[in-house]
Coordinates of C-alpha atoms and ligand atoms in Angstrom, one line a residue:
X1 CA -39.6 79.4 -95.1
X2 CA -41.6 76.5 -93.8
X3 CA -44.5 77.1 -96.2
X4 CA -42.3 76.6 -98.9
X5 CA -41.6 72.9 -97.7
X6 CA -45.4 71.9 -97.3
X7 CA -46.1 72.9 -101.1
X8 CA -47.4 69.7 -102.3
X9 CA -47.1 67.7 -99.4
X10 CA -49.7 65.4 -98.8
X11 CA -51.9 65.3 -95.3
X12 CA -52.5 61.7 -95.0
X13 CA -51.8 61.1 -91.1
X14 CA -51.0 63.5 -88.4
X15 CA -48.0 61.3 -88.0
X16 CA -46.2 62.3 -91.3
X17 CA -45.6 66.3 -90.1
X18 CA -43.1 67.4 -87.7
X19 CA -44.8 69.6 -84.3
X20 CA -43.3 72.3 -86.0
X21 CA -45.3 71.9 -89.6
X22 CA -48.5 71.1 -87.3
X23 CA -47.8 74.1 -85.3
X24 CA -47.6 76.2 -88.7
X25 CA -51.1 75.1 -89.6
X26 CA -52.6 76.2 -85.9
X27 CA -51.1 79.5 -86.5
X28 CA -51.9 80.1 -89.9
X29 CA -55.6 78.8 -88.7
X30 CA -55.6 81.1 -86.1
X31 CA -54.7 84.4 -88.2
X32 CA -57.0 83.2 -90.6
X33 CA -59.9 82.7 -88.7
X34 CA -58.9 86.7 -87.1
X35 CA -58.9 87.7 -90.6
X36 CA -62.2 86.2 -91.4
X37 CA -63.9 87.5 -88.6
X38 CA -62.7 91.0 -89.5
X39 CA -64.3 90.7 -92.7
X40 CA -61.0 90.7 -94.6
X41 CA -60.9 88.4 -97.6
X42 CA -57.7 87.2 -98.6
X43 CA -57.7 85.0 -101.7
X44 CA -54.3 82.6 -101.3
X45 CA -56.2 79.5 -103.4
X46 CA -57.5 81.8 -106.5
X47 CA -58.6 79.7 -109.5
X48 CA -57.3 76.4 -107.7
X49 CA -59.9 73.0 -107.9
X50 CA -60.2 70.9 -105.1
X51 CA -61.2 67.4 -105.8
X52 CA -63.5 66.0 -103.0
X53 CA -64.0 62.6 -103.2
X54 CA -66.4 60.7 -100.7
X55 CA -66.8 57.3 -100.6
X56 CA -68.8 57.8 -97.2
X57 CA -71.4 60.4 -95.8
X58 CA -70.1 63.4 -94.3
X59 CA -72.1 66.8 -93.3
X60 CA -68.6 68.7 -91.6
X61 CA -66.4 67.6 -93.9
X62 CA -67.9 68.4 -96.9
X63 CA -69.3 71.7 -96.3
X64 CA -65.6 72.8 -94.4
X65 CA -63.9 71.9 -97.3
X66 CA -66.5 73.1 -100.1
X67 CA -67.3 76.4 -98.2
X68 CA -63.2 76.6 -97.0
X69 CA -61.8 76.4 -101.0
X70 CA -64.6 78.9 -101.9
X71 CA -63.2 81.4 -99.0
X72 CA -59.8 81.5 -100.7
X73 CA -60.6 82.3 -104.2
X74 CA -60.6 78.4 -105.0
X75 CA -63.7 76.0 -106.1
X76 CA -64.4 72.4 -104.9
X77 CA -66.1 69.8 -106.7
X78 CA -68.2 66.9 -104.7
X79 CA -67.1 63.5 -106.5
X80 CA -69.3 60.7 -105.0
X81 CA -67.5 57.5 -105.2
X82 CA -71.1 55.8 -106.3
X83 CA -70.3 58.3 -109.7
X84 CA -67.4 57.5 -110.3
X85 CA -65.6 55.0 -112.6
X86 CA -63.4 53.4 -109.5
X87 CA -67.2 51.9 -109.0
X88 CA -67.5 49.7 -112.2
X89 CA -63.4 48.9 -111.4
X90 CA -61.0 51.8 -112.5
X91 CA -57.9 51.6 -110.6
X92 CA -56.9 54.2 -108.0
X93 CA -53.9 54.5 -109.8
X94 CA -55.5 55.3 -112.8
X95 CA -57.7 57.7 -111.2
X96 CA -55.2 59.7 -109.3
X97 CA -53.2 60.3 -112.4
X98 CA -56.2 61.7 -114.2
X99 CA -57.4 63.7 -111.5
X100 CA -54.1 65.2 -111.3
X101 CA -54.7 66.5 -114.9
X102 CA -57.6 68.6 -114.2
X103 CA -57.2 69.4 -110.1
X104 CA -54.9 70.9 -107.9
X105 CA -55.9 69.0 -105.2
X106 CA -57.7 65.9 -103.7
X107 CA -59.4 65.5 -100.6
X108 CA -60.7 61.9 -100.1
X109 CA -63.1 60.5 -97.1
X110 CA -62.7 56.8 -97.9
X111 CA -62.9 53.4 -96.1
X112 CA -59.3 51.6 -96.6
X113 CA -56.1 53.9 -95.4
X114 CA -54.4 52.0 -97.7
X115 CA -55.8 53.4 -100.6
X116 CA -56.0 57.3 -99.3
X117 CA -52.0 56.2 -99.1
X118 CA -52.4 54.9 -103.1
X119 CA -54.1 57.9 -104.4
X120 CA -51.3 59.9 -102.9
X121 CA -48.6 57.8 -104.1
X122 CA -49.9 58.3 -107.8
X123 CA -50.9 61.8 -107.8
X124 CA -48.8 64.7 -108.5
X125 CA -51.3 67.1 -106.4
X126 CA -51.7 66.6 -102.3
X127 CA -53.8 64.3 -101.7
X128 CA -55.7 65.5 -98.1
X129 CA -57.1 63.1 -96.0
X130 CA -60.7 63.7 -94.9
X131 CA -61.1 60.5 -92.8
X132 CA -60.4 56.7 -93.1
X133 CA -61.3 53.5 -90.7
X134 CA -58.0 54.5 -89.7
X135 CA -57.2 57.8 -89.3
X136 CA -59.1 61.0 -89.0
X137 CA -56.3 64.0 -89.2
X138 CA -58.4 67.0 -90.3
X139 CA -60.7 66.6 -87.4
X140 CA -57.8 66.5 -84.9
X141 CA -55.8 69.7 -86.4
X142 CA -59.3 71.4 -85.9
X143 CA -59.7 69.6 -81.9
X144 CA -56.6 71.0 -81.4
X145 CA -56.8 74.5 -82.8
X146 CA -60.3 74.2 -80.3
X147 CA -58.2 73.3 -77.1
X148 CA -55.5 75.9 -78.0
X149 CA -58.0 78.6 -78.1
X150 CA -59.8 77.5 -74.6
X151 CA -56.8 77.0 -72.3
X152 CA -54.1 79.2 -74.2
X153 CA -52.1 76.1 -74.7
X154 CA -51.5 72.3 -75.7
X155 CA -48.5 70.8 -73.5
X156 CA -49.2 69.5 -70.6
X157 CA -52.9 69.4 -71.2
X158 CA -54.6 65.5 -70.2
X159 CA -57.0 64.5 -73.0
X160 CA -59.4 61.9 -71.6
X161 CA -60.5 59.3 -74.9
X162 CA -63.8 57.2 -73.7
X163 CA -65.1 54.9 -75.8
X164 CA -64.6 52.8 -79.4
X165 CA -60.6 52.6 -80.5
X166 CA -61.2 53.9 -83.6
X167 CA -60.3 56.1 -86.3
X168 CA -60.7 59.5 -83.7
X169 CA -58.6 57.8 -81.3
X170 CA -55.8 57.0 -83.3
X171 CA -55.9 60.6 -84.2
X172 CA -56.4 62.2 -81.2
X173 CA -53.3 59.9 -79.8
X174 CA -51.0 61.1 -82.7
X175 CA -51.9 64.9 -82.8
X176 CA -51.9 64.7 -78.5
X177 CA -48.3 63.1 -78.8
X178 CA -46.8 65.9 -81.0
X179 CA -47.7 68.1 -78.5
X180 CA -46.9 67.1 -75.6
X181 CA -50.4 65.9 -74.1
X182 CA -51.1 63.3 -71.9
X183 CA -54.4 61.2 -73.7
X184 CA -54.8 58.5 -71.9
X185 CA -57.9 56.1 -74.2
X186 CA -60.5 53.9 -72.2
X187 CA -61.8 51.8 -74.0
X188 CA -63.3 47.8 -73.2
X189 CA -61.7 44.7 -74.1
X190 CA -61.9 44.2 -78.2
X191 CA -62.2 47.9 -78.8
X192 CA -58.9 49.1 -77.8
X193 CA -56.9 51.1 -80.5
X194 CA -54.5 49.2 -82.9
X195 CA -51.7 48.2 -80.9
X196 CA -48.8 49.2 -83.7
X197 CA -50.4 53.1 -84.0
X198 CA -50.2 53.2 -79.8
X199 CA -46.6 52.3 -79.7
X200 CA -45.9 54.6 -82.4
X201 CA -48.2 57.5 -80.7
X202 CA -46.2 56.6 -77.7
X203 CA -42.7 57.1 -78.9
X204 CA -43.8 60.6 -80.3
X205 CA -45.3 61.2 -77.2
X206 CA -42.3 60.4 -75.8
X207 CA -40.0 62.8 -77.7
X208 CA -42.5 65.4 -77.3
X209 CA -42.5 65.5 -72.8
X210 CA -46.2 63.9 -73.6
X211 CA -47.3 60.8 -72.5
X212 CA -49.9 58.1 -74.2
X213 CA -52.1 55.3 -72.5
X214 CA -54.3 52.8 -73.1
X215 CA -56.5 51.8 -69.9
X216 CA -59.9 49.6 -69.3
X217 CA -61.5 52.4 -66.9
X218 CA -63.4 55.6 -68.0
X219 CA -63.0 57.0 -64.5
X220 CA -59.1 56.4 -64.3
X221 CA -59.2 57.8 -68.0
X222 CA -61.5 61.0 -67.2
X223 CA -59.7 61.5 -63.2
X224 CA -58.0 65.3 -63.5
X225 CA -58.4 65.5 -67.6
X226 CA -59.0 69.0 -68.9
X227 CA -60.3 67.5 -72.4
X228 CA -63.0 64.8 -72.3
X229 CA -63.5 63.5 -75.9
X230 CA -65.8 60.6 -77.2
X231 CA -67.0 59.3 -80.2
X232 CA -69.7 57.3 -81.7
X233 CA -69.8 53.3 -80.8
X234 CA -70.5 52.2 -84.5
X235 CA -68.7 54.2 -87.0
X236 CA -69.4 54.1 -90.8
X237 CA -69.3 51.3 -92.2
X238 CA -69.7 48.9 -88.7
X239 CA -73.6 50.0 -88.9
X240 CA -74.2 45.9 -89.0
X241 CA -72.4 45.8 -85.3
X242 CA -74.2 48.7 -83.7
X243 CA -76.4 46.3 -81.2
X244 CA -73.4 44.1 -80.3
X245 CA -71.5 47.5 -79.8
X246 CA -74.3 49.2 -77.9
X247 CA -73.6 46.4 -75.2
X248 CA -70.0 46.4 -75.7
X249 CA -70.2 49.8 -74.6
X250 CA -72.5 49.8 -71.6
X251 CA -70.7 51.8 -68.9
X252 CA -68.7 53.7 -71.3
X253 CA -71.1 57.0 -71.7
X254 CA -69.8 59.8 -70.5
X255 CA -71.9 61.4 -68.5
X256 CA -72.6 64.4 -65.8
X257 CA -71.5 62.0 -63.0
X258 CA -68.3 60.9 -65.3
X259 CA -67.4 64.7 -66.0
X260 CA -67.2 65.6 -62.4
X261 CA -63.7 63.3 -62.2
X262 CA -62.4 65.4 -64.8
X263 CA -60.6 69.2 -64.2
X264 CA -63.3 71.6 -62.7
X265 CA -62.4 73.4 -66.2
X266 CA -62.9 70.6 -68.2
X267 CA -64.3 70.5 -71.8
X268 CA -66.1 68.0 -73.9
X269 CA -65.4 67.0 -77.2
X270 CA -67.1 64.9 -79.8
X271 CA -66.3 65.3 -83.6
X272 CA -70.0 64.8 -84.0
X273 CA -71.9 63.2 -85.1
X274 CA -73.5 62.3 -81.6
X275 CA -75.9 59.4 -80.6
X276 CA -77.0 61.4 -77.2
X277 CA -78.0 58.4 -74.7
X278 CA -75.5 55.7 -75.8
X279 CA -71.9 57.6 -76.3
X280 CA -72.9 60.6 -74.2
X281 CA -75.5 62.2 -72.3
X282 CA -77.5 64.9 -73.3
X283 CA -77.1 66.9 -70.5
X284 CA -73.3 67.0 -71.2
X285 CA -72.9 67.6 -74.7
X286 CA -75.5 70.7 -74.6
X287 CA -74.2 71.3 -71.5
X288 CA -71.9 74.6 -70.7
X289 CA -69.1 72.2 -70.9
X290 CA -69.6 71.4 -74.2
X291 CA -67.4 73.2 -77.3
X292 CA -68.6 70.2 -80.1
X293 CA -69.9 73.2 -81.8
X294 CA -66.3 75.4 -81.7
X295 CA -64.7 72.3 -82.9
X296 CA -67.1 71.9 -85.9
X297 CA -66.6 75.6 -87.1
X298 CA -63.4 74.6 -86.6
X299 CA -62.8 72.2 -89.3
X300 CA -63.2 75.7 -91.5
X301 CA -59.9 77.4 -90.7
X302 CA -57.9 74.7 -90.1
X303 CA -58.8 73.2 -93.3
X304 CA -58.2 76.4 -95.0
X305 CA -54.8 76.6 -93.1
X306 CA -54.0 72.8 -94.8
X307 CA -54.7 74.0 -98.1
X308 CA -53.5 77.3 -98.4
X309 CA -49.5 75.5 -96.9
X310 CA -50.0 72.5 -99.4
X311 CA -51.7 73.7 -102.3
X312 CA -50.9 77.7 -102.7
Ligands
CP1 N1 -66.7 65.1 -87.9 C1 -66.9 64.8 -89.2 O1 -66.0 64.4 -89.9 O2 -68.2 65.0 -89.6 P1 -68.8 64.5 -91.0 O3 -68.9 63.0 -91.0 O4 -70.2 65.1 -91.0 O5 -68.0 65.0 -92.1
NVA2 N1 -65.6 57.4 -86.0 C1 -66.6 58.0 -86.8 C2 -66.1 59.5 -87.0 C3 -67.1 60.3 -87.9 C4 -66.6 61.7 -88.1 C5 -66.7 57.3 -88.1 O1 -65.7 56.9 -88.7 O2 -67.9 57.1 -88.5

């Protein structure tokens, strides 16, 4: 019943689907992924194009997505931004409508939200997001599909943010709030997440049993958490700030000593990719600890799950 209603939705923000429709994509993930690993091909996408249009350089994203469409029947075309006519001034408007002529489906890694919200508004395929300044959805469904499979569950579950208040932490907040999770982010002064998207991840959090926090201290962040999760201190596009940054961040690694104040069962996460020595030690993320490698297969099925409920 619920697959009908995602048909043609978009995936812009975690925010716009219900627990349930997020919970439909983890288990359609799930049976997927059994399915693949049993060498059984099902073909859901057959014929379908998927647009993927990146404005920024990606390695996960575009081989998940590229590879993904190809495992259900479909095909996906790379459309570099630098290529296209929205370089020499073609509206988004005008872009989405034509796109929507020849695809049946967009995936777009862009910087402004505001125009991954645009695209969506003129085109009559989904639009999928595959990461903004703002927001980075896709990663999260796969975090989350990783957390699920190590401890059996999501509720309850403390999710420890260190580091920049970016586009994973908005995220991570969002997708932890649906399900109940207590993320707490620590982040310094000037680097906190976006005020509005906190009080918005709180009041989900809120009518979810979860609980969302924004504190100063990794250690107060990281104290009991069973998912430890950072990011890198300059993302795309803020490669001019990375020395101001690097000292912004000092104290905000996450290291051995910094683990052992989380859950003796803890796990680290990082979407990757990783600047070992500044965001995280070395020794932690190839550590046993680690599962940034789970997560980035990850971004596979769920993916796959996305498409198949919006554009099968
Ligand atoms: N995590 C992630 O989105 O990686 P890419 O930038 O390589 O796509
Ligand atoms: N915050 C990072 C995530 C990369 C997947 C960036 O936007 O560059």
């Amino acid at each position: 019943m619920r697959v009908m209603t995602l048909k043609g939705r978009d995936f812009i923000s975690l925010h716009d689907w219900s627990r349930d429709e997020l919970a439909e994509v983890l288990e359609l993930a799930q049976w997927q992924k059994a399915r693949l690993k049993a060498g059984i091909r099902d073909e859901p996408l057959k014929g379908k194009q998927l647009g993927m249009y990146f404005a920024k350089p990606s390695t996960r994203t575009r081989l998940s997505f590229e590879v993904g469409i190809r495992q259900l029947g479909g095909q996906g075309l790379f459309l570099s931004a630098q290529d296209l006519q929205v370089r020499r001034g073609e509206s988004i408007a005008d872009t989405a409508r034509v796109m929507s002529r020849y695809l049946d489906g967009i995936m777009i890694r862009t910087f402004s939200h505001q125009e991954v919200v645009e695209l969506a508004e003129w085109a009559t395929i989904p639009v999928i997001n595959g990461l903004t300044d703002e927001e980075h959805p896709c990663q999260v469904v796969a975090d989350l599909l990783t957390i699920l499979e190590r401890f059996g569950r999501l509720e309850g579950l403390k999710l420890a943010y260190v580091g920049d208040g970016n586009n994973m932490a908005h995220s991570l907040m969002d997708g932890g709030a649906k399900f109940g999770m207590h993320v707490v982010v620590a982040s310094p002064e000037g680097y906190k997440p976006d005020p509005a998207r906190v009080l918005r991840a709180q009041m989900t959090a809120a009518q979810h049993g979860g609980k969302v926090e924004v504190v100063t201290d990794p250690v107060v962040a990281v104290s009991g958490a069973h998912v430890v999760y950072t990011d890198v201190w300059a993302s795309m596009g803020q490669e001019d700030e990375a020395e101001k940054r690097k000292a912004a961040f000092a104290g905000y690694q996450v290291t051995a000593e910094l683990m052992r104040h989380a859950a003796p069962e803890a796990i680290f996460m990082h979407c990757l990719p990783a600047h070992r020595g500044e965001e995280v030690a070395a020794e932690v993320i190839d550590g046993p600890q680690s599962a940034v490698f789970d997560e980035a297969e990850n971004r596979l099925h769920a993916q796959k799950a996305i498409m198949t409920l919006t554009m099968a």
